[in-house]
Each structure stands twice: as C-alpha cells, then as structure tokens.
PDB file of N, CA, C and O in Angstrom:
ATOM      1  N   MET A 485     261.527 -73.453 -81.515  1.00 55.00           N
ATOM      2  CA  MET A 485     260.857 -73.478 -82.800  1.00 55.00           C
ATOM      3  C   MET A 485     261.166 -72.175 -83.530  1.00 55.00           C
ATOM      4  O   MET A 485     260.984 -71.093 -83.011  1.00 55.00           O
ATOM      5  N   THR A 486     261.656 -72.307 -84.719  1.00 67.00           N
ATOM      6  CA  THR A 486     261.985 -71.140 -85.528  1.00 67.00           C
ATOM      7  C   THR A 486     260.880 -70.909 -86.542  1.00 67.00           C
ATOM      8  O   THR A 486     260.409 -71.839 -87.190  1.00 67.00           O
ATOM      9  N   GLN A 487     260.457 -69.659 -86.658  1.00 76.00           N
ATOM     10  CA  GLN A 487     259.428 -69.303 -87.626  1.00 76.00           C
ATOM     11  C   GLN A 487     260.015 -68.301 -88.609  1.00 76.00           C
ATOM     12  O   GLN A 487     260.780 -67.419 -88.237  1.00 76.00           O
ATOM     13  N   ASN A 488     259.595 -68.456 -89.858  1.00 92.00           N
ATOM     14  CA  ASN A 488     260.030 -67.467 -90.831  1.00 92.00           C
ATOM     15  C   ASN A 488     259.111 -66.263 -90.728  1.00 92.00           C
ATOM     16  O   ASN A 488     258.120 -66.249 -90.004  1.00 92.00           O
ATOM     17  N   GLY A 489     259.414 -65.221 -91.477  1.00 90.00           N
ATOM     18  CA  GLY A 489     258.650 -63.975 -91.425  1.00 90.00           C
ATOM     19  C   GLY A 489     257.183 -64.152 -91.758  1.00 90.00           C
ATOM     20  O   GLY A 489     256.305 -63.583 -91.100  1.00 90.00           O
ATOM     21  N   GLU A 490     256.884 -64.955 -92.785  1.00 92.00           N
ATOM     22  CA  GLU A 490     255.490 -65.163 -93.191  1.00 92.00           C
ATOM     23  C   GLU A 490     254.696 -65.879 -92.101  1.00 92.00           C
ATOM     24  O   GLU A 490     253.541 -65.530 -91.846  1.00 92.00           O
ATOM     25  N   GLU A 491     255.300 -66.866 -91.459  1.00 94.00           N
ATOM     26  CA  GLU A 491     254.614 -67.586 -90.386  1.00 94.00           C
ATOM     27  C   GLU A 491     254.334 -66.665 -89.199  1.00 94.00           C
ATOM     28  O   GLU A 491     253.253 -66.704 -88.618  1.00 94.00           O
ATOM     29  N   ARG A 492     255.289 -65.839 -88.855  1.00 93.00           N
ATOM     30  CA  ARG A 492     255.109 -64.903 -87.738  1.00 93.00           C
ATOM     31  C   ARG A 492     254.006 -63.905 -88.040  1.00 93.00           C
ATOM     32  O   ARG A 492     253.185 -63.592 -87.171  1.00 93.00           O
ATOM     33  N   ILE A 493     253.959 -63.414 -89.264  1.00 95.00           N
ATOM     34  CA  ILE A 493     252.902 -62.473 -89.645  1.00 95.00           C
ATOM     35  C   ILE A 493     251.549 -63.152 -89.572  1.00 95.00           C
ATOM     36  O   ILE A 493     250.580 -62.583 -89.061  1.00 95.00           O
ATOM     37  N   ARG A 494     251.452 -64.393 -90.044  1.00 96.00           N
ATOM     38  CA  ARG A 494     250.191 -65.137 -89.991  1.00 96.00           C
ATOM     39  C   ARG A 494     249.737 -65.306 -88.551  1.00 96.00           C
ATOM     40  O   ARG A 494     248.568 -65.108 -88.221  1.00 96.00           O
ATOM     41  N   VAL A 495     250.646 -65.671 -87.666  1.00 95.00           N
ATOM     42  CA  VAL A 495     250.303 -65.844 -86.253  1.00 95.00           C
ATOM     43  C   VAL A 495     249.802 -64.526 -85.662  1.00 95.00           C
ATOM     44  O   VAL A 495     248.785 -64.485 -84.967  1.00 95.00           O
ATOM     45  N   LEU A 496     250.486 -63.436 -85.958  1.00 96.00           N
ATOM     46  CA  LEU A 496     250.068 -62.136 -85.433  1.00 96.00           C
ATOM     47  C   LEU A 496     248.715 -61.710 -86.001  1.00 96.00           C
ATOM     48  O   LEU A 496     247.881 -61.150 -85.283  1.00 96.00           O
ATOM     49  N   GLU A 497     248.481 -61.996 -87.278  1.00 98.00           N
ATOM     50  CA  GLU A 497     247.179 -61.680 -87.876  1.00 98.00           C
ATOM     51  C   GLU A 497     246.078 -62.530 -87.247  1.00 98.00           C
ATOM     52  O   GLU A 497     244.965 -62.032 -87.006  1.00 98.00           O
ATOM     53  N   ASP A 498     246.365 -63.798 -86.975  1.00 98.00           N
ATOM     54  CA  ASP A 498     245.386 -64.666 -86.314  1.00 98.00           C
ATOM     55  C   ASP A 498     245.045 -64.146 -84.923  1.00 98.00           C
ATOM     56  O   ASP A 498     243.877 -64.108 -84.530  1.00 98.00           O
ATOM     57  N   ILE A 499     246.049 -63.735 -84.178  1.00 98.00           N
ATOM     58  CA  ILE A 499     245.830 -63.186 -82.839  1.00 98.00           C
ATOM     59  C   ILE A 499     244.969 -61.930 -82.923  1.00 98.00           C
ATOM     60  O   ILE A 499     244.024 -61.758 -82.140  1.00 98.00           O
ATOM     61  N   GLU A 500     245.244 -61.077 -83.871  1.00 98.00           N
ATOM     62  CA  GLU A 500     244.465 -59.845 -84.036  1.00 98.00           C
ATOM     63  C   GLU A 500     243.017 -60.163 -84.404  1.00 98.00           C
ATOM     64  O   GLU A 500     242.088 -59.517 -83.906  1.00 98.00           O
ATOM     65  N   SER A 501     242.803 -61.162 -85.240  1.00 97.00           N
ATOM     66  CA  SER A 501     241.441 -61.563 -85.601  1.00 97.00           C
ATOM     67  C   SER A 501     240.673 -62.060 -84.377  1.00 97.00           C
ATOM     68  O   SER A 501     239.487 -61.752 -84.212  1.00 97.00           O
ATOM     69  N   ILE A 502     241.334 -62.820 -83.532  1.00 97.00           N
ATOM     70  CA  ILE A 502     240.693 -63.315 -82.307  1.00 97.00           C
ATOM     71  C   ILE A 502     240.346 -62.150 -81.384  1.00 97.00           C
ATOM     72  O   ILE A 502     239.256 -62.111 -80.801  1.00 97.00           O
ATOM     73  N   LYS A 503     241.234 -61.184 -81.255  1.00 97.00           N
ATOM     74  CA  LYS A 503     240.959 -60.008 -80.425  1.00 97.00           C
ATOM     75  C   LYS A 503     239.748 -59.238 -80.944  1.00 97.00           C
ATOM     76  O   LYS A 503     238.890 -58.813 -80.161  1.00 97.00           O
ATOM     77  N   LYS A 504     239.653 -59.079 -82.265  1.00 96.00           N
ATOM     78  CA  LYS A 504     238.522 -58.365 -82.849  1.00 96.00           C
ATOM     79  C   LYS A 504     237.219 -59.130 -82.648  1.00 96.00           C
ATOM     80  O   LYS A 504     236.173 -58.531 -82.359  1.00 96.00           O
ATOM     81  N   LEU A 505     237.254 -60.446 -82.791  1.00 93.00           N
ATOM     82  CA  LEU A 505     236.072 -61.267 -82.575  1.00 93.00           C
ATOM     83  C   LEU A 505     235.593 -61.157 -81.130  1.00 93.00           C
ATOM     84  O   LEU A 505     234.405 -60.975 -80.860  1.00 93.00           O
ATOM     85  N   LYS A 506     236.528 -61.231 -80.204  1.00 94.00           N
ATOM     86  CA  LYS A 506     236.175 -61.126 -78.786  1.00 94.00           C
ATOM     87  C   LYS A 506     235.591 -59.757 -78.472  1.00 94.00           C
ATOM     88  O   LYS A 506     234.577 -59.654 -77.755  1.00 94.00           O
ATOM     89  N   ALA A 507     236.178 -58.701 -78.992  1.00 96.00           N
ATOM     90  CA  ALA A 507     235.671 -57.347 -78.758  1.00 96.00           C
ATOM     91  C   ALA A 507     234.269 -57.187 -79.334  1.00 96.00           C
ATOM     92  O   ALA A 507     233.385 -56.599 -78.698  1.00 96.00           O
ATOM     93  N   SER A 508     234.045 -57.715 -80.522  1.00 94.00           N
ATOM     94  CA  SER A 508     232.732 -57.647 -81.152  1.00 94.00           C
ATOM     95  C   SER A 508     231.699 -58.402 -80.327  1.00 94.00           C
ATOM     96  O   SER A 508     230.592 -57.906 -80.075  1.00 94.00           O
ATOM     97  N   TYR A 509     232.037 -59.594 -79.896  1.00 89.00           N
ATOM     98  CA  TYR A 509     231.141 -60.414 -79.080  1.00 89.00           C
ATOM     99  C   TYR A 509     230.770 -59.670 -77.794  1.00 89.00           C
ATOM    100  O   TYR A 509     229.592 -59.570 -77.441  1.00 89.00           O
ATOM    101  N   CYS A 510     231.765 -59.133 -77.101  1.00 92.00           N
ATOM    102  CA  CYS A 510     231.505 -58.435 -75.838  1.00 92.00           C
ATOM    103  C   CYS A 510     230.641 -57.201 -76.057  1.00 92.00           C
ATOM    104  O   CYS A 510     229.717 -56.928 -75.279  1.00 92.00           O
ATOM    105  N   TYR A 511     230.915 -56.445 -77.112  1.00 93.00           N
ATOM    106  CA  TYR A 511     230.106 -55.264 -77.418  1.00 93.00           C
ATOM    107  C   TYR A 511     228.649 -55.661 -77.662  1.00 93.00           C
ATOM    108  O   TYR A 511     227.728 -55.025 -77.143  1.00 93.00           O
ATOM    109  N   LEU A 512     228.431 -56.701 -78.457  1.00 91.00           N
ATOM    110  CA  LEU A 512     227.073 -57.110 -78.796  1.00 91.00           C
ATOM    111  C   LEU A 512     226.318 -57.641 -77.580  1.00 91.00           C
ATOM    112  O   LEU A 512     225.119 -57.364 -77.414  1.00 91.00           O
ATOM    113  N   VAL A 513     226.989 -58.388 -76.714  1.00 88.00           N
ATOM    114  CA  VAL A 513     226.343 -58.866 -75.488  1.00 88.00           C
ATOM    115  C   VAL A 513     225.963 -57.670 -74.622  1.00 88.00           C
ATOM    116  O   VAL A 513     224.834 -57.570 -74.132  1.00 88.00           O
ATOM    117  N   ASP A 514     226.891 -56.750 -74.435  1.00 90.00           N
ATOM    118  CA  ASP A 514     226.607 -55.572 -73.611  1.00 90.00           C
ATOM    119  C   ASP A 514     225.445 -54.758 -74.180  1.00 90.00           C
ATOM    120  O   ASP A 514     224.565 -54.323 -73.439  1.00 90.00           O
ATOM    121  N   ALA A 515     225.434 -54.550 -75.503  1.00 90.00           N
ATOM    122  CA  ALA A 515     224.365 -53.777 -76.134  1.00 90.00           C
ATOM    123  C   ALA A 515     223.022 -54.482 -75.989  1.00 90.00           C
ATOM    124  O   ALA A 515     222.003 -53.846 -75.693  1.00 90.00           O
ATOM    125  N   ALA A 516     223.008 -55.790 -76.167  1.00 84.00           N
ATOM    126  CA  ALA A 516     221.763 -56.547 -76.048  1.00 84.00           C
ATOM    127  C   ALA A 516     221.233 -56.514 -74.614  1.00 84.00           C
ATOM    128  O   ALA A 516     220.047 -56.303 -74.389  1.00 84.00           O
ATOM    129  N   VAL A 517     222.113 -56.695 -73.649  1.00 84.00           N
ATOM    130  CA  VAL A 517     221.707 -56.665 -72.241  1.00 84.00           C
ATOM    131  C   VAL A 517     221.209 -55.273 -71.857  1.00 84.00           C
ATOM    132  O   VAL A 517     220.279 -55.130 -71.067  1.00 84.00           O
ATOM    133  N   ALA A 518     221.785 -54.242 -72.459  1.00 88.00           N
ATOM    134  CA  ALA A 518     221.374 -52.867 -72.168  1.00 88.00           C
ATOM    135  C   ALA A 518     220.039 -52.508 -72.815  1.00 88.00           C
ATOM    136  O   ALA A 518     219.535 -51.420 -72.611  1.00 88.00           O
ATOM    137  N   GLY A 519     219.480 -53.422 -73.596  1.00 83.00           N
ATOM    138  CA  GLY A 519     218.155 -53.190 -74.149  1.00 83.00           C
ATOM    139  C   GLY A 519     218.081 -53.104 -75.658  1.00 83.00           C
ATOM    140  O   GLY A 519     217.001 -52.995 -76.218  1.00 83.00           O
ATOM    141  N   ASP A 520     219.201 -53.143 -76.345  1.00 86.00           N
ATOM    142  CA  ASP A 520     219.203 -53.078 -77.810  1.00 86.00           C
ATOM    143  C   ASP A 520     219.018 -54.496 -78.353  1.00 86.00           C
ATOM    144  O   ASP A 520     219.965 -55.162 -78.748  1.00 86.00           O
ATOM    145  N   ARG A 521     217.770 -54.955 -78.354  1.00 77.00           N
ATOM    146  CA  ARG A 521     217.468 -56.340 -78.713  1.00 77.00           C
ATOM    147  C   ARG A 521     217.827 -56.692 -80.154  1.00 77.00           C
ATOM    148  O   ARG A 521     218.018 -57.866 -80.475  1.00 77.00           O
ATOM    149  N   CYS A 522     217.926 -55.720 -81.043  1.00 83.00           N
ATOM    150  CA  CYS A 522     218.277 -56.037 -82.434  1.00 83.00           C
ATOM    151  C   CYS A 522     219.725 -56.531 -82.540  1.00 83.00           C
ATOM    152  O   CYS A 522     220.101 -57.125 -83.545  1.00 83.00           O
ATOM    153  N   GLN A 523     220.516 -56.319 -81.500  1.00 85.00           N
ATOM    154  CA  GLN A 523     221.898 -56.794 -81.511  1.00 85.00           C
ATOM    155  C   GLN A 523     221.977 -58.303 -81.294  1.00 85.00           C
ATOM    156  O   GLN A 523     222.993 -58.917 -81.576  1.00 85.00           O
ATOM    157  N   VAL A 524     220.897 -58.913 -80.784  1.00 80.00           N
ATOM    158  CA  VAL A 524     220.913 -60.354 -80.524  1.00 80.00           C
ATOM    159  C   VAL A 524     221.139 -61.133 -81.813  1.00 80.00           C
ATOM    160  O   VAL A 524     221.922 -62.081 -81.852  1.00 80.00           O
ATOM    161  N   ASP A 525     220.465 -60.740 -82.905  1.00 80.00           N
ATOM    162  CA  ASP A 525     220.652 -61.445 -84.175  1.00 80.00           C
ATOM    163  C   ASP A 525     222.096 -61.375 -84.639  1.00 80.00           C
ATOM    164  O   ASP A 525     222.663 -62.371 -85.090  1.00 80.00           O
ATOM    165  N   GLU A 526     222.700 -60.213 -84.522  1.00 85.00           N
ATOM    166  CA  GLU A 526     224.104 -60.097 -84.936  1.00 85.00           C
ATOM    167  C   GLU A 526     225.008 -60.901 -84.006  1.00 85.00           C
ATOM    168  O   GLU A 526     225.965 -61.533 -84.447  1.00 85.00           O
ATOM    169  N   LEU A 527     224.688 -60.905 -82.736  1.00 83.00           N
ATOM    170  CA  LEU A 527     225.455 -61.692 -81.772  1.00 83.00           C
ATOM    171  C   LEU A 527     225.433 -63.172 -82.140  1.00 83.00           C
ATOM    172  O   LEU A 527     226.456 -63.843 -82.125  1.00 83.00           O
ATOM    173  N   LEU A 528     224.262 -63.672 -82.516  1.00 80.00           N
ATOM    174  CA  LEU A 528     224.125 -65.091 -82.835  1.00 80.00           C
ATOM    175  C   LEU A 528     224.894 -65.480 -84.095  1.00 80.00           C
ATOM    176  O   LEU A 528     225.190 -66.657 -84.299  1.00 80.00           O
ATOM    177  N   MET A 529     225.251 -64.531 -84.921  1.00 82.00           N
ATOM    178  CA  MET A 529     226.057 -64.833 -86.103  1.00 82.00           C
ATOM    179  C   MET A 529     227.478 -65.259 -85.713  1.00 82.00           C
ATOM    180  O   MET A 529     228.204 -65.809 -86.527  1.00 82.00           O
ATOM    181  N   HIS A 530     227.871 -65.030 -84.460  1.00 82.00           N
ATOM    182  CA  HIS A 530     229.189 -65.435 -83.977  1.00 82.00           C
ATOM    183  C   HIS A 530     229.248 -66.924 -83.635  1.00 82.00           C
ATOM    184  O   HIS A 530     230.305 -67.443 -83.313  1.00 82.00           O
ATOM    185  N   PHE A 531     228.113 -67.609 -83.671  1.00 83.00           N
ATOM    186  CA  PHE A 531     228.040 -68.999 -83.251  1.00 83.00           C
ATOM    187  C   PHE A 531     227.953 -69.941 -84.449  1.00 83.00           C
ATOM    188  O   PHE A 531     227.623 -69.533 -85.550  1.00 83.00           O
ATOM    189  N   SER A 532     228.176 -71.216 -84.165  1.00 84.00           N
ATOM    190  CA  SER A 532     228.039 -72.238 -85.203  1.00 84.00           C
ATOM    191  C   SER A 532     226.562 -72.542 -85.425  1.00 84.00           C
ATOM    192  O   SER A 532     225.703 -72.160 -84.625  1.00 84.00           O
ATOM    193  N   ASP A 533     226.267 -73.234 -86.511  1.00 86.00           N
ATOM    194  CA  ASP A 533     224.880 -73.550 -86.866  1.00 86.00           C
ATOM    195  C   ASP A 533     224.177 -74.405 -85.820  1.00 86.00           C
ATOM    196  O   ASP A 533     222.958 -74.337 -85.681  1.00 86.00           O
ATOM    197  N   ASP A 534     224.927 -75.210 -85.071  1.00 88.00           N
ATOM    198  CA  ASP A 534     224.310 -76.106 -84.098  1.00 88.00           C
ATOM    199  C   ASP A 534     224.452 -75.605 -82.654  1.00 88.00           C
ATOM    200  O   ASP A 534     224.261 -76.354 -81.707  1.00 88.00           O
ATOM    201  N   ALA A 535     224.739 -74.334 -82.496  1.00 85.00           N
ATOM    202  CA  ALA A 535     224.937 -73.774 -81.161  1.00 85.00           C
ATOM    203  C   ALA A 535     223.623 -73.638 -80.410  1.00 85.00           C
ATOM    204  O   ALA A 535     222.562 -73.477 -80.999  1.00 85.00           O
ATOM    205  N   ARG A 536     223.727 -73.699 -79.108  1.00 86.00           N
ATOM    206  CA  ARG A 536     222.599 -73.406 -78.226  1.00 86.00           C
ATOM    207  C   ARG A 536     223.131 -72.463 -77.163  1.00 86.00           C
ATOM    208  O   ARG A 536     224.041 -72.811 -76.414  1.00 86.00           O
ATOM    209  N   ALA A 537     222.599 -71.255 -77.109  1.00 81.00           N
ATOM    210  CA  ALA A 537     223.081 -70.239 -76.177  1.00 81.00           C
ATOM    211  C   ALA A 537     221.952 -69.819 -75.242  1.00 81.00           C
ATOM    212  O   ALA A 537     220.860 -69.488 -75.691  1.00 81.00           O
ATOM    213  N   ASP A 538     222.226 -69.859 -73.948  1.00 84.00           N
ATOM    214  CA  ASP A 538     221.264 -69.417 -72.940  1.00 84.00           C
ATOM    215  C   ASP A 538     221.826 -68.147 -72.312  1.00 84.00           C
ATOM    216  O   ASP A 538     222.742 -68.186 -71.512  1.00 84.00           O
ATOM    217  N   PHE A 539     221.248 -67.021 -72.703  1.00 76.00           N
ATOM    218  CA  PHE A 539     221.724 -65.722 -72.229  1.00 76.00           C
ATOM    219  C   PHE A 539     220.886 -65.189 -71.069  1.00 76.00           C
ATOM    220  O   PHE A 539     220.858 -63.998 -70.816  1.00 76.00           O
ATOM    221  N   ASP A 540     220.189 -66.079 -70.370  1.00 78.00           N
ATOM    222  CA  ASP A 540     219.372 -65.706 -69.224  1.00 78.00           C
ATOM    223  C   ASP A 540     218.341 -64.648 -69.630  1.00 78.00           C
ATOM    224  O   ASP A 540     217.319 -64.998 -70.182  1.00 78.00           O
ATOM    225  N   ILE A 541     218.604 -63.380 -69.412  1.00 77.00           N
ATOM    226  CA  ILE A 541     217.602 -62.345 -69.695  1.00 77.00           C
ATOM    227  C   ILE A 541     217.345 -62.143 -71.186  1.00 77.00           C
ATOM    228  O   ILE A 541     216.328 -61.579 -71.566  1.00 77.00           O
ATOM    229  N   LEU A 542     218.251 -62.607 -72.021  1.00 76.00           N
ATOM    230  CA  LEU A 542     218.060 -62.493 -73.466  1.00 76.00           C
ATOM    231  C   LEU A 542     217.386 -63.727 -74.048  1.00 76.00           C
ATOM    232  O   LEU A 542     217.064 -63.772 -75.234  1.00 76.00           O
ATOM    233  N   GLY A 543     217.220 -64.744 -73.237  1.00 80.00           N
ATOM    234  CA  GLY A 543     216.547 -65.954 -73.677  1.00 80.00           C
ATOM    235  C   GLY A 543     217.495 -67.015 -74.194  1.00 80.00           C
ATOM    236  O   GLY A 543     218.700 -66.840 -74.256  1.00 80.00           O
ATOM    237  N   VAL A 544     216.901 -68.134 -74.572  1.00 85.00           N
ATOM    238  CA  VAL A 544     217.629 -69.269 -75.133  1.00 85.00           C
ATOM    239  C   VAL A 544     217.501 -69.206 -76.651  1.00 85.00           C
ATOM    240  O   VAL A 544     216.414 -69.001 -77.174  1.00 85.00           O
ATOM    241  N   HIS A 545     218.615 -69.376 -77.331  1.00 80.00           N
ATOM    242  CA  HIS A 545     218.638 -69.311 -78.792  1.00 80.00           C
ATOM    243  C   HIS A 545     219.335 -70.552 -79.334  1.00 80.00           C
ATOM    244  O   HIS A 545     220.370 -70.956 -78.804  1.00 80.00           O
ATOM    245  N   GLU A 546     218.773 -71.137 -80.382  1.00 82.00           N
ATOM    246  CA  GLU A 546     219.385 -72.309 -80.989  1.00 82.00           C
ATOM    247  C   GLU A 546     219.672 -72.043 -82.444  1.00 82.00           C
ATOM    248  O   GLU A 546     218.843 -71.474 -83.164  1.00 82.00           O
ATOM    249  N   GLY A 547     220.859 -72.440 -82.881  1.00 74.00           N
ATOM    250  CA  GLY A 547     221.272 -72.241 -84.263  1.00 74.00           C
ATOM    251  C   GLY A 547     221.723 -70.817 -84.539  1.00 74.00           C
ATOM    252  O   GLY A 547     221.534 -69.914 -83.737  1.00 74.00           O
ATOM    253  N   ARG A 548     222.340 -70.666 -85.653  1.00 68.00           N
ATOM    254  CA  ARG A 548     222.855 -69.366 -86.059  1.00 68.00           C
ATOM    255  C   ARG A 548     221.806 -68.665 -86.907  1.00 68.00           C
ATOM    256  O   ARG A 548     221.084 -69.273 -87.668  1.00 68.00           O
ATOM    257  N   ARG A 549     221.742 -67.359 -86.785  1.00 59.00           N
ATOM    258  CA  ARG A 549     220.863 -66.550 -87.639  1.00 59.00           C
ATOM    259  C   ARG A 549     221.734 -65.817 -88.638  1.00 59.00           C
ATOM    260  O   ARG A 549     222.741 -65.242 -88.296  1.00 59.00           O
ATOM    261  N   VAL A 550     221.330 -65.863 -89.879  1.00 50.00           N
ATOM    262  CA  VAL A 550     222.084 -65.141 -90.925  1.00 50.00           C
ATOM    263  C   VAL A 550     221.154 -64.238 -91.694  1.00 50.00           C
ATOM    264  O   VAL A 550     219.974 -64.361 -91.676  1.00 50.00           O
TER     265      VAL A 550
END
C-alpha cells in the first residue's frame, strides 16, 4: 500500500493523539487512586456518554461528566 505525504502525516498525527490520550488516562487513574479524587471527573471525560466504569476503590461511574 502506497501512501502519499499527507496520508502519512495524518496517520502519524493519529498515532500521536492516541499516545497522548493513553498517557492522560493513565495519569488520571494513577492520581485518582493516589487520593486525588477531583481527578475522577476529568478521567470520566475520556469515556462515552453511555459508559459504565467500575474502578473498584474509586467506585462505579455511569455516563460521562462534562
């Protein structure tokens, strides 16, 4: 499969966006587990509106908070 320059840049930008999202998610989970409960709201913004997340010690959360 041959890609032109614009397609390759788009793919690389998409990969970088995924890396940043993953890093943000991991940071927020770690901060929340370490006791910074205000990070839970920001963490939940990473989910869809119909998500249900069970974080054990952080509790069960349904839906996205904005």
